[in-house]
Coordinates of C-alpha atoms in Angstrom, one line a residue:
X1 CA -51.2 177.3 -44.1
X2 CA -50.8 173.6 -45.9
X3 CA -52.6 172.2 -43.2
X4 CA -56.6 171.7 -43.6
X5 CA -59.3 169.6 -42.8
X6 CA -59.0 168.5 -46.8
X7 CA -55.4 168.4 -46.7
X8 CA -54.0 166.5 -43.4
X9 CA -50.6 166.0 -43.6
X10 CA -47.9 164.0 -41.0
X11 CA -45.8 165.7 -39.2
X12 CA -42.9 165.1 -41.4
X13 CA -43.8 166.2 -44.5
X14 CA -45.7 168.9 -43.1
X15 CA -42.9 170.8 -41.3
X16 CA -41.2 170.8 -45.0
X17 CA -43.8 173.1 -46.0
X18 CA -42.5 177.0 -46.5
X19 CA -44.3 178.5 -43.5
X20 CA -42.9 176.3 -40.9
X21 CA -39.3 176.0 -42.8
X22 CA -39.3 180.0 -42.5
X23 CA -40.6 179.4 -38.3
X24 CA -38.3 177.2 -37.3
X25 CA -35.3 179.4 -39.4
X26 CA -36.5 182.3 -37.4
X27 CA -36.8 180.4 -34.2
X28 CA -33.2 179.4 -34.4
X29 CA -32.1 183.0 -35.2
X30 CA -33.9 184.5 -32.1
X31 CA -33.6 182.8 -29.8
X32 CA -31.2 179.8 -29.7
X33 CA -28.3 182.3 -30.0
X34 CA -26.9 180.1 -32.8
X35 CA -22.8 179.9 -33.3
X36 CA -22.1 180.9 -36.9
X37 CA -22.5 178.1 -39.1
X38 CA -18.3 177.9 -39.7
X39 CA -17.7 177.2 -36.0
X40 CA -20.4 174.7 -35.7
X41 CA -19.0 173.1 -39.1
X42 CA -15.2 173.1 -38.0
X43 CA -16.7 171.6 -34.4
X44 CA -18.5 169.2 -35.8
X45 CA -15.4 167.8 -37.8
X46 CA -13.7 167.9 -35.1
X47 CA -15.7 165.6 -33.4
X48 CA -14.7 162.9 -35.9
X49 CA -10.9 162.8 -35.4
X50 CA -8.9 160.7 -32.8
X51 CA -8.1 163.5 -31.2
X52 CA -11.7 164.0 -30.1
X53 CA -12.3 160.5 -29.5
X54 CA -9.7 160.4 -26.6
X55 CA -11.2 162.8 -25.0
X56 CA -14.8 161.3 -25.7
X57 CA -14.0 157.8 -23.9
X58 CA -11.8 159.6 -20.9
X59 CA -15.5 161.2 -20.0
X60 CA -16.5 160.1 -16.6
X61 CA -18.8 162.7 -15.1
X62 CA -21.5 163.1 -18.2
X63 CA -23.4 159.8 -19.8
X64 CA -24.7 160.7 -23.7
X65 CA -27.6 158.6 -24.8
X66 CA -26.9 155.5 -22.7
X67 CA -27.7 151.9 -24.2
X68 CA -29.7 150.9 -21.3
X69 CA -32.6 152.3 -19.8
X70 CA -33.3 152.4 -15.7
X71 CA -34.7 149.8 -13.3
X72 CA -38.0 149.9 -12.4
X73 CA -38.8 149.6 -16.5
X74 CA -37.0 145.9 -16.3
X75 CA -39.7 145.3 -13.1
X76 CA -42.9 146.4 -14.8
X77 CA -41.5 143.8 -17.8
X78 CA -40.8 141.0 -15.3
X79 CA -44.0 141.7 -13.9
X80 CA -46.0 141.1 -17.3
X81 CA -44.8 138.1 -17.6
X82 CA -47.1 136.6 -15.2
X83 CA -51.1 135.3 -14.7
X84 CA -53.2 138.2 -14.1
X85 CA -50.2 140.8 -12.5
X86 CA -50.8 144.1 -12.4
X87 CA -47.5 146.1 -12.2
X88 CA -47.5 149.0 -9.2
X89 CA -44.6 151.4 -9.3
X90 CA -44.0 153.2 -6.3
X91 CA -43.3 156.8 -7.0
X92 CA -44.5 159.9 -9.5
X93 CA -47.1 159.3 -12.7
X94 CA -44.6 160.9 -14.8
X95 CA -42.2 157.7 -14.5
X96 CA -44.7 154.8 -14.6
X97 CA -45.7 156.7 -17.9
X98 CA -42.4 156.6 -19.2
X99 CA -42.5 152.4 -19.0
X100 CA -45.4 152.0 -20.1
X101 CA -44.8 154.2 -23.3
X102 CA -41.2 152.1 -23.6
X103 CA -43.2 149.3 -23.8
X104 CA -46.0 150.0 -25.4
X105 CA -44.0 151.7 -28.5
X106 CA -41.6 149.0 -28.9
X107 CA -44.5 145.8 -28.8
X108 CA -47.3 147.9 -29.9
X109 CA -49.8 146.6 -27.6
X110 CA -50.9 148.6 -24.4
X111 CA -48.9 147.7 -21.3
X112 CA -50.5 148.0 -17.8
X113 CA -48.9 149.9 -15.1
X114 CA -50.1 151.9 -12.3
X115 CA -48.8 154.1 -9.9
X116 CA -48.9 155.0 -6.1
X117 CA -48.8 159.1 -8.0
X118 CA -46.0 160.2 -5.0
X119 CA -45.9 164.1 -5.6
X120 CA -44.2 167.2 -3.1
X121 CA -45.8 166.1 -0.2
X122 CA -45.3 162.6 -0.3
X123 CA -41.5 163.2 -1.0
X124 CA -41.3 165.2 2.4
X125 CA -44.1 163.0 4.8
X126 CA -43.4 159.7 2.5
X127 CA -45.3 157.9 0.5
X128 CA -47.0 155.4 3.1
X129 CA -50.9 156.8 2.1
X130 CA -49.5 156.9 -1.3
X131 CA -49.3 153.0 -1.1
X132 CA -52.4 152.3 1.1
X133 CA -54.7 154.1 -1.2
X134 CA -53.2 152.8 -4.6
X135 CA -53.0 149.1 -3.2
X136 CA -56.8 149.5 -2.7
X137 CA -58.1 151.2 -5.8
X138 CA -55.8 148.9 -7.5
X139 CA -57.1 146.0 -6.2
X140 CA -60.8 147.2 -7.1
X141 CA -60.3 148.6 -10.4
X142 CA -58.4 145.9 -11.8
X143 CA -59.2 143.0 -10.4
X144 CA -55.5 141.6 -10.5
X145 CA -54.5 137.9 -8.5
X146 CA -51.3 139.4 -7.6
X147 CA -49.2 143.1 -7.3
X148 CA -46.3 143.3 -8.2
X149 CA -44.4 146.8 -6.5
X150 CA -41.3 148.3 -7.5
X151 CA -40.6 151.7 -6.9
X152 CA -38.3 155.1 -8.4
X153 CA -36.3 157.2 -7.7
X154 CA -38.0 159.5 -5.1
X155 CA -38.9 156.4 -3.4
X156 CA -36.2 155.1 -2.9
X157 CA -33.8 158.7 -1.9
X158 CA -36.5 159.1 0.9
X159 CA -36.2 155.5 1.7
X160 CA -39.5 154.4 1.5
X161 CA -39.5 150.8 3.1
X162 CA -42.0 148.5 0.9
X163 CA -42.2 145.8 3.4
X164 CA -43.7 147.4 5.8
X165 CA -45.9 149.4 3.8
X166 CA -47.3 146.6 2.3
X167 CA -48.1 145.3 5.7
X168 CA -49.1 148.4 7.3
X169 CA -51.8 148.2 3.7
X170 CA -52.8 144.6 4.4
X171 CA -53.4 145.7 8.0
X172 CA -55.8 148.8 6.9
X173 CA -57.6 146.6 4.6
X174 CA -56.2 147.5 1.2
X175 CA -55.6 143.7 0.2
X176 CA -56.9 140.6 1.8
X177 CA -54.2 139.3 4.1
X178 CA -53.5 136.6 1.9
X179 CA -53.1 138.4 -1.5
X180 CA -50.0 138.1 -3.2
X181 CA -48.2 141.4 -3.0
X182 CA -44.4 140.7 -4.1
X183 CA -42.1 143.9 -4.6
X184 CA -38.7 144.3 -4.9
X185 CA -36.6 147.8 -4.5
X186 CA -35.8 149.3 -8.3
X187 CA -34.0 152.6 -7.7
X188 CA -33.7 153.9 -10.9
X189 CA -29.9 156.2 -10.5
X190 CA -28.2 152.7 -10.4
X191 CA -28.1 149.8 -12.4
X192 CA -30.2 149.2 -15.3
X193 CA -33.1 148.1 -16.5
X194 CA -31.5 144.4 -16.3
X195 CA -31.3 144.6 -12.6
X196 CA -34.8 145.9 -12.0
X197 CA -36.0 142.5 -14.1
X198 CA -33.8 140.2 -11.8
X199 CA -34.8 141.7 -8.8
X200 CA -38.4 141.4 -9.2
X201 CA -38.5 138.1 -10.9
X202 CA -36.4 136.9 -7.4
X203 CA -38.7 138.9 -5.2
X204 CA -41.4 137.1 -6.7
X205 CA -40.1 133.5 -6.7
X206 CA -39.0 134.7 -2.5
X207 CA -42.7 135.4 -2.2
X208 CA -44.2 132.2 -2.9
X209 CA -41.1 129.8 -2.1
X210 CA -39.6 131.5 1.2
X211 CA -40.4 128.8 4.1
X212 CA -42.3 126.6 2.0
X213 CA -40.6 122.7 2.0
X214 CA -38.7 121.4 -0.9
X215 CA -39.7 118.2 -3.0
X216 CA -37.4 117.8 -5.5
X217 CA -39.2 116.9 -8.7
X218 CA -36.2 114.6 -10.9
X219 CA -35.5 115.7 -14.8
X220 CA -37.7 119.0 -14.2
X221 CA -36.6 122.2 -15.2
X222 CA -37.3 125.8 -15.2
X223 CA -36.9 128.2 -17.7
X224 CA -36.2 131.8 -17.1
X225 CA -35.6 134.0 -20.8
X226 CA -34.6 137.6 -18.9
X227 CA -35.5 140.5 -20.1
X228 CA -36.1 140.5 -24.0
X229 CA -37.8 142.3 -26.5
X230 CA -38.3 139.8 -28.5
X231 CA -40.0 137.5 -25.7
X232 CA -43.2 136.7 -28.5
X233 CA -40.9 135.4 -31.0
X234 CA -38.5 133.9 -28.4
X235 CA -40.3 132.4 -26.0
X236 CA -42.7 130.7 -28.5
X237 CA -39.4 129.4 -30.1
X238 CA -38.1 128.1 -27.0
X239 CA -41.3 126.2 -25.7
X240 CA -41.9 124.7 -29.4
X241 CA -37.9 122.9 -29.0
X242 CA -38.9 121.8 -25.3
X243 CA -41.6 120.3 -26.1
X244 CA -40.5 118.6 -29.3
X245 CA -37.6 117.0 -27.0
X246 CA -40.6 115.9 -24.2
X247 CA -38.9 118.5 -21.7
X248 CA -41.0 118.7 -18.7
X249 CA -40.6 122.4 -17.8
X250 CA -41.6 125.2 -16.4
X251 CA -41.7 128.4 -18.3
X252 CA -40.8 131.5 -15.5
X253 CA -41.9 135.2 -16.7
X254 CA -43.7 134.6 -20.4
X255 CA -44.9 137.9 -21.7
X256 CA -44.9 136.6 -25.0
X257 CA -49.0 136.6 -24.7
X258 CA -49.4 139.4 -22.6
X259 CA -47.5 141.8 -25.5
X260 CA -49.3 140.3 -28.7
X261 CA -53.1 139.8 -27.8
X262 CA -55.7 139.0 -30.8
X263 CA -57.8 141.6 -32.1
X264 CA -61.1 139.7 -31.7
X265 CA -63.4 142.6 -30.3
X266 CA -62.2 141.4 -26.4
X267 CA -60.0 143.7 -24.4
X268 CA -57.5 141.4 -22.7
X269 CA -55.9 144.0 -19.8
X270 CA -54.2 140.7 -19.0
X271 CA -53.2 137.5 -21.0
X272 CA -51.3 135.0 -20.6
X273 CA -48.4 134.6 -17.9
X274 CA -47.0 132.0 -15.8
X275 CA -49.6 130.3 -13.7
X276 CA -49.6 131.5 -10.0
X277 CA -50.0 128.1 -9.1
X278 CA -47.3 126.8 -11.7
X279 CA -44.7 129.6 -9.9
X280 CA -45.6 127.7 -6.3
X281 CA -44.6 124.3 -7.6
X282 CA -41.4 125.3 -9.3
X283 CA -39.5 125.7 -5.9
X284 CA -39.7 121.4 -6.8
X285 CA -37.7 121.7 -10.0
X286 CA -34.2 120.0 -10.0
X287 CA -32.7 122.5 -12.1
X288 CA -33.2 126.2 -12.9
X289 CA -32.1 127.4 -16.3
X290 CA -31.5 130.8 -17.2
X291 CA -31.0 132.6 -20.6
X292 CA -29.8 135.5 -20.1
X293 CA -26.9 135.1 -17.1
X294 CA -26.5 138.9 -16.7
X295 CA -30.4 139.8 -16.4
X296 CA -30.4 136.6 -13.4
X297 CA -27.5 136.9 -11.4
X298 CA -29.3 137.4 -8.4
X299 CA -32.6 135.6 -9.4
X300 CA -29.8 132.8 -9.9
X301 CA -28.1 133.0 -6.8
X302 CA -31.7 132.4 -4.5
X303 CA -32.4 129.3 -6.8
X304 CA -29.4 127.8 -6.0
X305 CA -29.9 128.6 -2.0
X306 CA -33.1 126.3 -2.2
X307 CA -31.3 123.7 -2.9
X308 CA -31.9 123.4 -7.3
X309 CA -29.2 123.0 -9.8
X310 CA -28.4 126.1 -11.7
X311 CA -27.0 126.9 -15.7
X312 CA -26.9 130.1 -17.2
X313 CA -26.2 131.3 -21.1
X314 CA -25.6 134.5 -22.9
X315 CA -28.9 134.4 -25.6
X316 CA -28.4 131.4 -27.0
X317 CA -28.4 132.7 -30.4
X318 CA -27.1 130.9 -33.4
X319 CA -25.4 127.5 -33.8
X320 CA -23.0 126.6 -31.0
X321 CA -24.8 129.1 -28.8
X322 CA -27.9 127.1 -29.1
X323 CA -25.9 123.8 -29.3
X324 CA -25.3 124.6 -25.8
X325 CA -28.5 125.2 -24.8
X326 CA -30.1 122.0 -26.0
X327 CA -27.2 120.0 -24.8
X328 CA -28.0 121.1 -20.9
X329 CA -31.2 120.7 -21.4
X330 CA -30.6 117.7 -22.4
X331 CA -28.6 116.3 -19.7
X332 CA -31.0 117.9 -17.0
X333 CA -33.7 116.0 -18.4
X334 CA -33.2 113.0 -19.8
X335 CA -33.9 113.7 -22.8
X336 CA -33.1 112.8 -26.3
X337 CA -32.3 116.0 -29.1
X338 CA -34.2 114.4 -31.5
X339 CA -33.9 114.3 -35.4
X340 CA -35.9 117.1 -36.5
X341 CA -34.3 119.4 -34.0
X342 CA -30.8 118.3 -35.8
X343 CA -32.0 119.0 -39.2
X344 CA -33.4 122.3 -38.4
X345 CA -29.1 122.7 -36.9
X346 CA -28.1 121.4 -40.6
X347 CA -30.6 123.6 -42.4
X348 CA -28.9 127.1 -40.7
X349 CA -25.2 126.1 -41.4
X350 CA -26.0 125.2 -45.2
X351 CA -28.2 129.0 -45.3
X352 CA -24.6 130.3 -43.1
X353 CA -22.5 128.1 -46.3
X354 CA -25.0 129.5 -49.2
X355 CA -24.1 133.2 -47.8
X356 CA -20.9 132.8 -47.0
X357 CA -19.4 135.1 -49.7
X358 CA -21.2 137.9 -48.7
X359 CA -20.9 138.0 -44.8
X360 CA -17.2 137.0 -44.6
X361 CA -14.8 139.8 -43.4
X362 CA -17.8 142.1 -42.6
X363 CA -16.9 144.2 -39.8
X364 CA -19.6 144.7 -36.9
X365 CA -20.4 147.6 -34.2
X366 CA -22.8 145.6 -31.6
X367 CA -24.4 147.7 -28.8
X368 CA -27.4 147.0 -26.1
X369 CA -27.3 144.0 -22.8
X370 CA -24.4 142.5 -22.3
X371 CA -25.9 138.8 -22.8
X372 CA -27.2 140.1 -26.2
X373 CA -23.7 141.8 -27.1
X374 CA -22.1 138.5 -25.9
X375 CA -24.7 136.4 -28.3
X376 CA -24.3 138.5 -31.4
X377 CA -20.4 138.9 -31.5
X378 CA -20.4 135.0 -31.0
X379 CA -22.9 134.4 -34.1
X380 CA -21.3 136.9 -36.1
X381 CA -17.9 135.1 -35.5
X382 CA -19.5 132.1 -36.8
X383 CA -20.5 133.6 -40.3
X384 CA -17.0 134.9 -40.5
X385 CA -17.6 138.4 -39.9
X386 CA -15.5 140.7 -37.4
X387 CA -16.7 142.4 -34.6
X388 CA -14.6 145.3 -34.2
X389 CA -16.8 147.2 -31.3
X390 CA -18.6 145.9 -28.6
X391 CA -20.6 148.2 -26.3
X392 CA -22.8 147.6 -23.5
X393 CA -23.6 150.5 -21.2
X394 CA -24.5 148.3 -18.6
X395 CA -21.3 145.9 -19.1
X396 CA -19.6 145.0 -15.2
X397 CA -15.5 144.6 -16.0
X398 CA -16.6 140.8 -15.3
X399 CA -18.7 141.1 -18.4
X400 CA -16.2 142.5 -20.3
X401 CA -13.3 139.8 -19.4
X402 CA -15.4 136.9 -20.5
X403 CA -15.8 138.9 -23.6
X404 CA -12.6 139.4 -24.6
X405 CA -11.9 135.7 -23.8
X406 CA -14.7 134.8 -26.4
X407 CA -12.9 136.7 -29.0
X408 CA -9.6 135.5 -28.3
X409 CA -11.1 132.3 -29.2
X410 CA -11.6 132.9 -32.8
X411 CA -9.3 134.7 -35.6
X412 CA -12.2 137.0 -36.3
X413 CA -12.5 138.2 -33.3
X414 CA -8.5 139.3 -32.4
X415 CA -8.7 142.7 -33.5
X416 CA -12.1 143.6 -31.8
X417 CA -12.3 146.0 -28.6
X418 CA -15.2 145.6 -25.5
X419 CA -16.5 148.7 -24.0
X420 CA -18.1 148.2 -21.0
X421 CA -19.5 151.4 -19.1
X422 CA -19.7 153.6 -22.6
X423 CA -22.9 155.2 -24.7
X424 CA -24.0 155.4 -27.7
X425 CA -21.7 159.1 -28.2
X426 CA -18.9 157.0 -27.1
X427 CA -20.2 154.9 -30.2
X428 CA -20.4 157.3 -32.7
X429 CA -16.5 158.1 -32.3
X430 CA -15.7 154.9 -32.5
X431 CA -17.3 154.4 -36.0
X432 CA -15.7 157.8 -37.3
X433 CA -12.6 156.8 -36.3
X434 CA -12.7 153.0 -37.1
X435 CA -15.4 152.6 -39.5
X436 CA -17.5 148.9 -40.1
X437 CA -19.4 147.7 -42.2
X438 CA -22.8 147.4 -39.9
X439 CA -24.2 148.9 -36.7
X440 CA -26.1 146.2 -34.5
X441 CA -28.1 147.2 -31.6
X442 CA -31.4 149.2 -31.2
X443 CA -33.8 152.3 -32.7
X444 CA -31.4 154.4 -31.1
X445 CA -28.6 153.5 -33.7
X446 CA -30.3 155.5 -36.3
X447 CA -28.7 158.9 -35.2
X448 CA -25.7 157.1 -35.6
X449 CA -26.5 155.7 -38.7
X450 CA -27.4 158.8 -40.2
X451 CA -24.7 160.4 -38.9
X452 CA -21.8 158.3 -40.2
X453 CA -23.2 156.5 -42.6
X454 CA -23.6 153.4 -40.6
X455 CA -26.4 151.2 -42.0
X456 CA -28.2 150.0 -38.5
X457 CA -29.5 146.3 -38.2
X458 CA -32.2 146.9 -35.4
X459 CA -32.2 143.9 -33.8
X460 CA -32.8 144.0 -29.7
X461 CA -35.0 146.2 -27.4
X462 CA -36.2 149.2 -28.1
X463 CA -37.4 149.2 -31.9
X464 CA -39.8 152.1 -32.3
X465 CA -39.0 152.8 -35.4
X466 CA -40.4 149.6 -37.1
X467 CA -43.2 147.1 -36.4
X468 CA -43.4 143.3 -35.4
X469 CA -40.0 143.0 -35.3
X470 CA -40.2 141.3 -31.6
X471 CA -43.0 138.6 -33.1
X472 CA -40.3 136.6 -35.0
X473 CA -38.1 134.8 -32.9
X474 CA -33.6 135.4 -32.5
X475 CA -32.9 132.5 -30.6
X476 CA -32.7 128.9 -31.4
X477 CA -31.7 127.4 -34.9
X478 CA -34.9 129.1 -36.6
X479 CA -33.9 132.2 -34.7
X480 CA -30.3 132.3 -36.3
X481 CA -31.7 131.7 -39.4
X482 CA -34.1 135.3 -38.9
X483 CA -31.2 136.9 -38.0
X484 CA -29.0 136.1 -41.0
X485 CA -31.7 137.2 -43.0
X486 CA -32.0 140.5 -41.3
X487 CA -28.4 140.7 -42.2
X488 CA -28.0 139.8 -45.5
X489 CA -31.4 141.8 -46.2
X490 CA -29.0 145.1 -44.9
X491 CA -26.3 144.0 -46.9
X492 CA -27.9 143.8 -50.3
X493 CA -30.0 146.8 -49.9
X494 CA -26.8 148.8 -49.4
X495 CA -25.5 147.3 -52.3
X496 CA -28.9 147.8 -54.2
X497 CA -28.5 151.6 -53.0
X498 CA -24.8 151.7 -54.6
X499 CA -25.6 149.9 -57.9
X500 CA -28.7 152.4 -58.7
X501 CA -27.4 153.3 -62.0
X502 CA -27.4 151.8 -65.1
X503 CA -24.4 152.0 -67.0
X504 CA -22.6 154.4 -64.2
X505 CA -22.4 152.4 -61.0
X506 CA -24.1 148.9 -62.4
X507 CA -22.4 147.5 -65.0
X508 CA -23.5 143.8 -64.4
X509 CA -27.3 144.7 -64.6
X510 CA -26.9 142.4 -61.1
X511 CA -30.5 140.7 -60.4
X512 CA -28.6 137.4 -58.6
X513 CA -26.8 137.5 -56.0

């Protein structure tokens, strides 16, 4: 065999090897009853034609790699976001693993979860001593300042109540009385990973502001960025543009510390997060801001019933986007945009100008949230590119009219289609049948790209696939600019991959571009 302790080789090229070539050949032929390889070649071109794609979209009983993920993974990433908060799903290991790997493979930094371990007989009797017991060892092991509990699936189908199971806890001495235990109900067969965020986020901000008395605190704001993989770069972004304007805000949910500690010899099981204390006194703020509308709807909704203002965007990502942003901001607070924030404006339109050539009539496929979909058709409007399919699994019909009303808007975007409700199978008809130029979305686009050629710009959550990605920020004028460059870097290294050969496919001997 290749492999030795001499010779260690990955899994990739190692399965290339004869031995394991001849295995899995064998494997195949005994016992995967294969279809001759005519039937599964005719099949599979079949699966490219409009004929097939008819019947693809008219699917209503089967999902196919979906472009979302489930809800208690958006409340273990709400969670994380603030001081000292151990995430505690309610329901089986074997789920609470799965968001923690999600997370941990896309930011590349461990991501603390545990889990009340439900198994057969707590899905019969319920999962009360489930609770009690993981409260308590929580509690000890961890030394947390608050729980955050969600739950899954078998949770939630024997309808587990969390209330009073976190009371019946307190009352058998699992917590002190007065320890923060928020939760919020994340059954995972509905929804997405979007509403599991927003319901946690407003089961916390219930927690510590239900019954308490409002004093309205003039000109101050908080800031809530939704669920984003790119929360390090992001949120970093964000607070560097409040505080150059003198913004007095509060920042609601920032993981951005907690998913890239130092490596400095300390373990940090926690780090970072919004203050306890700083979550108490924003009930005060006049305003609530939101960046991310379809992540906050309810979060939203329970700010605006304690009496604060409320604004909402779809990622504000490139220039009018974040024109938008800064402009509310500035009118909540007071405050002045000031000159440097303008210049850094300037400096992404001339960079949008300089590439202009190569980005105009580029035709897009955008997949993932709907506030991200929203954001990236919007940008890619403004460099003059076309974004022919827009996809978001987890797209509501009220997500999908204010998209097609965004497109209407611009010549660029009169030809494009919005598919709320589809997957990424859905997808891959759509670019055999109407091919573009580039595939925007997540890891997940790279079946697609390798199936029809599409060349994938990875550029929302997950992205397993490559590193540190999610430390560089997409939002903001220094965020459009990343993004371009992601773009453009796609562009010319498909170009580079087309002009390979001297004197056959590169005439020019092209170096500038």
């Amino acid at each position: 065999m290749p492999q030795s302790a001499e010779k260690i080789l990955d899994h990739a090229p190692l399965f290339r090897e004869p031995e394991y070539r001849q295995m899995l050949a064998e494997k195949k032929l005994n016992f995967e009853c294969p279809h001759p390889d005519q039937i599964v070649t005719d099949q599979g071109e079949f699966t490219k034609t409009w004929e097939y794609r008819e019947k693809n979209l008219a699917r209503e009983a089967l999902v196919i790699n979906p472009a979302k993920a489930c809800q208690p993974l958006g409340a273990v990433f709400a969670a994380a976001g603030f001081e000292r908060t151990m995430s505690f799903v309610h329901g089986s290991q074997g789920c609470v693993a799965y968001y923690r790997s999600h997370l941990s493979r896309h930011f590349k930094e461990p991501a603390s979860a545990v889990s009340s371990s439900m198994t057969e007989d707590a899905a019969v009797f319920g999962g009360l001593k489930n609770l009690v017991d993981g409260l308590a060892n929580t509690y000890q092991l961890y030394d947390p300042k608050m729980i955050a509990v969600s739950t899954t699936c078998m949770a939630e189908v024997i309808g587990d109540d969390l209330h009073s199971f976190i009371e019946n806890a307190k009352d058998e001495n699992s917590v002190p009385r007065d320890f923060d235990v928020p939760f919020a109900h994340t059954p995972a067969f509905v929804g997405s990973h979007v509403d599991g965020y927003d319901g946690m986020l407003k089961g916390i901000l219930e927690h510590f502001w239900k019954g308490q008395e409002r004093t309205e605190a003039k000109r101050t704001i908080n800031v809530i960025p939704g669920f984003d993989g790119f929360c390090v770069g992001n949120n970093r972004e964000l607070k560097r543009l409040l505080d150059v304007m003198g913004v007095s805000y509060t920042f609601i949910q920032d993981a951005s510390d907690q998913f890239d500690t130092p490596s400095d010899g300390e373990y940090r099981m926690y780090d970072g997060g919004t203050k306890i204390e700083e979550v108490k006194g924003a009930l005060n703020a006049e305003a609530t801001v939101s960046l991310q509308y379809y992540n906050t709807r309810k979060t939203l909704d329970y700010c605006g019933q304690v009496g604060q203002a409320t604004a909402s965007f779809h990622y504000p990502l490139g220039v009018q986007a974040t024109d938008e942003f800064l402009m509310k901001i500035s009118a909540l607070s007071g405050k002045e945009i000031p000159e440097a924030i303008r210049l850094e404006r300037g400096r992404l339109i001339d960079a949008m100008a300089d590439s202009q050539s190569w980005l105009h009539g580029k035709k897009y496929a955008i997949y993932g949230d709907p506030d991200f979909v929203y954001a990236m058709a919007r940008f890619v409007m403004e460099t003059g590119g076309e974004p022919t399919h827009c996809l978001a699994t987890n797209g509501t019909s009220a997500w999908e009219a204010e998209l097609k009303e965004l497109l209407a808007s611009s010549p660029f975007g009169k030809d494009a289609q919005v598919w709320a409700g589809k997957d990424l199978w859905a997808m891959r008809s759509l670019l055999f049948t109407e091919p573009v130029d580039l595939l925007i979305g997540s890891s997940y686009g790279k079946y697609l790209e390798r199936d029809t050629g599409t060349p994938l710009v990875r550029l929302t959550f997950p992205i397993f696939d490559r590193h540190h990605h999610h430390r560089f920020a997409l939002m903001g004028y220094q965020g459009g600019l990343r993004v371009l460059t992601t773009i453009l870097d796609k562009i010319f290294a498909k170009l580079d991959r087309e002009t390979s050969q001297t004197g056959v496919t590169d005439h020019s001997y092209d170096l500038t571009r």
